[in-house]
mmCIF file with all atom_site columns, C-alpha atoms in Angstrom:
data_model
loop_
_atom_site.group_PDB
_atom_site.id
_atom_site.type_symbol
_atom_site.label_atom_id
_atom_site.label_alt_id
_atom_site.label_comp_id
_atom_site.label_asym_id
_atom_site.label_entity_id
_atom_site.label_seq_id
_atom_site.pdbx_PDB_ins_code
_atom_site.Cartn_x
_atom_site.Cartn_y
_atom_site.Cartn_z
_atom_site.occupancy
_atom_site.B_iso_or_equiv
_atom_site.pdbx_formal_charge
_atom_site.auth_seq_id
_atom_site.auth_comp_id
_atom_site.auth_asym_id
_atom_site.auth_atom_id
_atom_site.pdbx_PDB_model_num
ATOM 1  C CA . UNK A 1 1  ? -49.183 8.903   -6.966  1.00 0.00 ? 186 UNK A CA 1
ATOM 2  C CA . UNK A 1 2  ? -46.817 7.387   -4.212  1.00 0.00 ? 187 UNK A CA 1
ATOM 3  C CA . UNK A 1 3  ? -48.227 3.436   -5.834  1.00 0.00 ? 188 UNK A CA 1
ATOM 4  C CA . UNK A 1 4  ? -47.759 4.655   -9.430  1.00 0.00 ? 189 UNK A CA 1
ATOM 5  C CA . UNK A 1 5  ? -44.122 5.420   -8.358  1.00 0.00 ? 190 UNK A CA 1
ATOM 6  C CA . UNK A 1 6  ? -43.326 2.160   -6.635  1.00 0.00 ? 191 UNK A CA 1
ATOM 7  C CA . UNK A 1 7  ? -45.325 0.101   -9.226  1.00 0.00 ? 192 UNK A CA 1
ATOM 8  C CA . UNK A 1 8  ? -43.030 1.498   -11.842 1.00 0.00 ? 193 UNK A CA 1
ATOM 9  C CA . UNK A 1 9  ? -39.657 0.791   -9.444  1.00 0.00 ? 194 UNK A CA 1
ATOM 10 C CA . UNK A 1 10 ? -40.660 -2.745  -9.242  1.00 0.00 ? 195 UNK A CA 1
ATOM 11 C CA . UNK A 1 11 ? -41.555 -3.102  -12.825 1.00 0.00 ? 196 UNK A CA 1
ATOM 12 C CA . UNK A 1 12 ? -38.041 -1.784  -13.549 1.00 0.00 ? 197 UNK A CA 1
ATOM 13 C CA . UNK A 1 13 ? -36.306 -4.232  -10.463 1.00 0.00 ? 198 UNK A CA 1
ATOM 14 C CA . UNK A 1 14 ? -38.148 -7.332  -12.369 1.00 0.00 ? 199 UNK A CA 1
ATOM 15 C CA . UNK A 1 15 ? -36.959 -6.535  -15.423 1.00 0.00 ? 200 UNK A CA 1
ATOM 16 C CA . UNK A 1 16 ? -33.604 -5.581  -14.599 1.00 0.00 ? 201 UNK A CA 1
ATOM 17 C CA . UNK A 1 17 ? -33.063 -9.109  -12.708 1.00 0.00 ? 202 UNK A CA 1
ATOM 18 C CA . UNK A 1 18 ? -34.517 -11.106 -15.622 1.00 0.00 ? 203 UNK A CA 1
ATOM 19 C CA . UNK A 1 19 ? -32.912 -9.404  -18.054 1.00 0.00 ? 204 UNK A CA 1
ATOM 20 C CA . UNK A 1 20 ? -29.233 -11.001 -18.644 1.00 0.00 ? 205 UNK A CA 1
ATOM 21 C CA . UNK A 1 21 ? -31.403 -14.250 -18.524 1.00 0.00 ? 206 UNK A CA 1
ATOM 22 C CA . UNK A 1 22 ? -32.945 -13.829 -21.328 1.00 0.00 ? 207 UNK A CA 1
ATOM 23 C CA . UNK A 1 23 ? -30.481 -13.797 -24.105 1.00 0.00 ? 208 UNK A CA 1
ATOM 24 C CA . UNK A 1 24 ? -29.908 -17.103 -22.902 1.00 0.00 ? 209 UNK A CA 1
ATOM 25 C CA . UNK A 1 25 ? -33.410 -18.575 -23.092 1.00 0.00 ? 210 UNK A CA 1
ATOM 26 C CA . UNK A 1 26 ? -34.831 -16.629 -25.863 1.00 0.00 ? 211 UNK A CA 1
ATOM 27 C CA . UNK A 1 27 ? -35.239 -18.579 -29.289 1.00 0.00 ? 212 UNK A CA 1
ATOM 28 C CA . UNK A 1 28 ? -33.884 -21.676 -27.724 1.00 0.00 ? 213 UNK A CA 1
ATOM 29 C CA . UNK A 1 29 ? -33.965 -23.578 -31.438 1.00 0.00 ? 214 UNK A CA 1
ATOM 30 C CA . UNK A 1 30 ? -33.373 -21.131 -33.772 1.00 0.00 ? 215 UNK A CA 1
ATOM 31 C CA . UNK A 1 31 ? -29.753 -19.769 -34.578 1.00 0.00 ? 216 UNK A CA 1
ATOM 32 C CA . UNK A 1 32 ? -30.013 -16.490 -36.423 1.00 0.00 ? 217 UNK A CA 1
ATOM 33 C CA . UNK A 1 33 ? -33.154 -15.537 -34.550 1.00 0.00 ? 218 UNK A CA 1
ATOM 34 C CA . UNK A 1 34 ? -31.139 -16.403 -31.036 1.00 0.00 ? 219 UNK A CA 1
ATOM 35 C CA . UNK A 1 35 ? -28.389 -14.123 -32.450 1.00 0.00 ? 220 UNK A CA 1
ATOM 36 C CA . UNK A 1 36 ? -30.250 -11.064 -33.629 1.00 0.00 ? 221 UNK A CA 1
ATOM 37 C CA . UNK A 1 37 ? -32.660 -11.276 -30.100 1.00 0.00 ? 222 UNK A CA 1
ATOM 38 C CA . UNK A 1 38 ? -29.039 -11.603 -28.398 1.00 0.00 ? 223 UNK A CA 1
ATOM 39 C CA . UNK A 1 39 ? -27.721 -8.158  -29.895 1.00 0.00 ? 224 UNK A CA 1
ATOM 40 C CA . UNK A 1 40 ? -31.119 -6.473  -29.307 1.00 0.00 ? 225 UNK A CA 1
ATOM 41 C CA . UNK A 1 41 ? -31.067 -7.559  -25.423 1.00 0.00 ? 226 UNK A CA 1
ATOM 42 C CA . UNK A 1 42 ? -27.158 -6.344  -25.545 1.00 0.00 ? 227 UNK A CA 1
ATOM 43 C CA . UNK A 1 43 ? -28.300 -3.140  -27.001 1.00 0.00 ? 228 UNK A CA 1
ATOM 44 C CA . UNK A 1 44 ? -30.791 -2.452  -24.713 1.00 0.00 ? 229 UNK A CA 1
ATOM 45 C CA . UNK A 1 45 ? -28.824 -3.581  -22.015 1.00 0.00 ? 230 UNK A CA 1
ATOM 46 C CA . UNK A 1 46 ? -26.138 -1.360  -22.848 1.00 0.00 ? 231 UNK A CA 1
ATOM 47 C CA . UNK A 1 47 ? -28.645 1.848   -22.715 1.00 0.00 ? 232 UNK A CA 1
ATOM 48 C CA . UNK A 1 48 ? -30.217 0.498   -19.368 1.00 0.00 ? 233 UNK A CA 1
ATOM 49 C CA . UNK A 1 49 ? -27.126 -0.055  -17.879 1.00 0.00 ? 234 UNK A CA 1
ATOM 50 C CA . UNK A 1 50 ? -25.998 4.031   -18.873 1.00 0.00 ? 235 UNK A CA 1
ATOM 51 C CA . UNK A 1 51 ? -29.679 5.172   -17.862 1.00 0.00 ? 236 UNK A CA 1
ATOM 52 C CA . UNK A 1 52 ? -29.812 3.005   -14.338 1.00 0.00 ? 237 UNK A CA 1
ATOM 53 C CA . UNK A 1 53 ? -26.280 3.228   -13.206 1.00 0.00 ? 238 UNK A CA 1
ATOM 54 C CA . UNK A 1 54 ? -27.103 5.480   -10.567 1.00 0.00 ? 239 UNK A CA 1
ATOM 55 C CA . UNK A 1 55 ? -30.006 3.940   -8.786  1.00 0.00 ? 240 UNK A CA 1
ATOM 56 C CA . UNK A 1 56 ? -30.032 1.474   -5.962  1.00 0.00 ? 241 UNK A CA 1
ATOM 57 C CA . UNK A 1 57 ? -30.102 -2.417  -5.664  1.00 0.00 ? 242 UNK A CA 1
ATOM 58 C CA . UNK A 1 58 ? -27.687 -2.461  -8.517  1.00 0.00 ? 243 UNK A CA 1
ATOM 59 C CA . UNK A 1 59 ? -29.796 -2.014  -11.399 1.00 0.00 ? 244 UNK A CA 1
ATOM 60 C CA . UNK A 1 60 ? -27.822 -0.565  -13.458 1.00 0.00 ? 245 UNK A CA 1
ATOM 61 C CA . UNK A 1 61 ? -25.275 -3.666  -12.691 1.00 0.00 ? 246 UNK A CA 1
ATOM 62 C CA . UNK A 1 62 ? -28.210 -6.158  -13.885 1.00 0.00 ? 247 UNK A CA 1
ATOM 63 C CA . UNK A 1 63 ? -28.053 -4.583  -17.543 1.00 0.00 ? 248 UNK A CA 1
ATOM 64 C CA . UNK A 1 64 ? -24.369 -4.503  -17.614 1.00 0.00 ? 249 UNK A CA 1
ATOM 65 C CA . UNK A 1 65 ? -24.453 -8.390  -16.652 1.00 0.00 ? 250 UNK A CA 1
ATOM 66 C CA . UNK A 1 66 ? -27.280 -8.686  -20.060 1.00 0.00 ? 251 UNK A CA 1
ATOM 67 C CA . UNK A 1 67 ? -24.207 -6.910  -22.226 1.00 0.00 ? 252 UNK A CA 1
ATOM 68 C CA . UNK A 1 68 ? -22.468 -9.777  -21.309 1.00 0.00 ? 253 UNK A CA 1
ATOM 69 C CA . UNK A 1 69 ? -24.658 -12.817 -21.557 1.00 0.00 ? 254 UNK A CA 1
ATOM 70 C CA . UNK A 1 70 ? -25.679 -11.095 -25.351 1.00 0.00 ? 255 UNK A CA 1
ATOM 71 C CA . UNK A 1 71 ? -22.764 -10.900 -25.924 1.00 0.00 ? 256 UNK A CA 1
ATOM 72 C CA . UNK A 1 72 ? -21.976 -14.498 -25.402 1.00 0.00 ? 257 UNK A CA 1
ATOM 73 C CA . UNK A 1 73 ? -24.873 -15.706 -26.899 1.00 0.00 ? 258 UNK A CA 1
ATOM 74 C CA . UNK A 1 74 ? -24.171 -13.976 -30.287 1.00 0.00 ? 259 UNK A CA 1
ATOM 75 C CA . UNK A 1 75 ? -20.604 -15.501 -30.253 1.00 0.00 ? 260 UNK A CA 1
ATOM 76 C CA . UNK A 1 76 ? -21.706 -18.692 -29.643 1.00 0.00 ? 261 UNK A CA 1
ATOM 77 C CA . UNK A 1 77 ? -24.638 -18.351 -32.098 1.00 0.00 ? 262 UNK A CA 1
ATOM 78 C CA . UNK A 1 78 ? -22.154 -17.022 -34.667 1.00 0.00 ? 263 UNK A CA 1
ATOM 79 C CA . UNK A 1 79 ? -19.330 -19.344 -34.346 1.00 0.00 ? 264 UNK A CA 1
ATOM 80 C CA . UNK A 1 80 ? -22.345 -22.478 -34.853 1.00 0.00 ? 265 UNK A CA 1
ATOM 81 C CA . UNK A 1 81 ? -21.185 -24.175 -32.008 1.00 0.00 ? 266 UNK A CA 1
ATOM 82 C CA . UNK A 1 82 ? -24.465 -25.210 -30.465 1.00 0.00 ? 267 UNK A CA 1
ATOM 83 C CA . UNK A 1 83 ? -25.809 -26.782 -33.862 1.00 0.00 ? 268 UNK A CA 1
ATOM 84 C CA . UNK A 1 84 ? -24.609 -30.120 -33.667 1.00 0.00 ? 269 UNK A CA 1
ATOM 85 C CA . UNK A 1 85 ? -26.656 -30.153 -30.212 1.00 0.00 ? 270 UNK A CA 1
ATOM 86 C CA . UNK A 1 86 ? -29.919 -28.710 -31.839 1.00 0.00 ? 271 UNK A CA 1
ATOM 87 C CA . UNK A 1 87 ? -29.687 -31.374 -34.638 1.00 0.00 ? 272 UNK A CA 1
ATOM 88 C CA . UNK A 1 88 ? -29.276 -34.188 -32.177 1.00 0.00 ? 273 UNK A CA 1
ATOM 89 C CA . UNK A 1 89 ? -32.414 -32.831 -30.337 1.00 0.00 ? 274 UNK A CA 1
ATOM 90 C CA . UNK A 1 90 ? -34.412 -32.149 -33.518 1.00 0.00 ? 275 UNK A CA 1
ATOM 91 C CA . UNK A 1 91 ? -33.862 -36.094 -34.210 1.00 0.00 ? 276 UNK A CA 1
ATOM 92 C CA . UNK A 1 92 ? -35.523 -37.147 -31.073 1.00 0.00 ? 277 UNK A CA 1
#
């Protein structure tokens, strides 16, 4: 039972230090799809950061840090301002 336990608390440590990465890698090329996968890690970062706030090695803090990074991801995926960059690559 004890590995079950501290299999699950690392599961949750990886994914709470990855996590406000990956509004910033995820659909790399693709605008509307970056900025719907940016609110869905924001949302879920908002409930993990409410559900975790309370446990050590800041996990709670990781998923507050994702509501941010979402949340700049969707502005910046809203507001177009990476396009002329994707169009320049896509012409490589």
């Amino acid at each position: 039972m004890t590995v079950i336990v501290v299999a699950l608390a690392a599961a949750l440590g990886a994914v709470a230090y990855v996590w406000p990465l990956l509004p910033l890698v995820v659909y790399p090329m693709r605008r509307w799809r970056g900025f719907w996968a940016a609110l869905y890690c924001g949302a879920l970062g908002a409930v993990g950061s409410v559900a975790f706030r309370d446990l050590h090695y800041m996990v709670g803090d990781f998923f507050a840090a994702s509501v941010l990074t979402s949340a700049l991801r969707a502005l910046v995926e809203a507001a177009g301002l990476v396009e002329p960059v994707r169009s320049r690559w896509r012409e490589r």
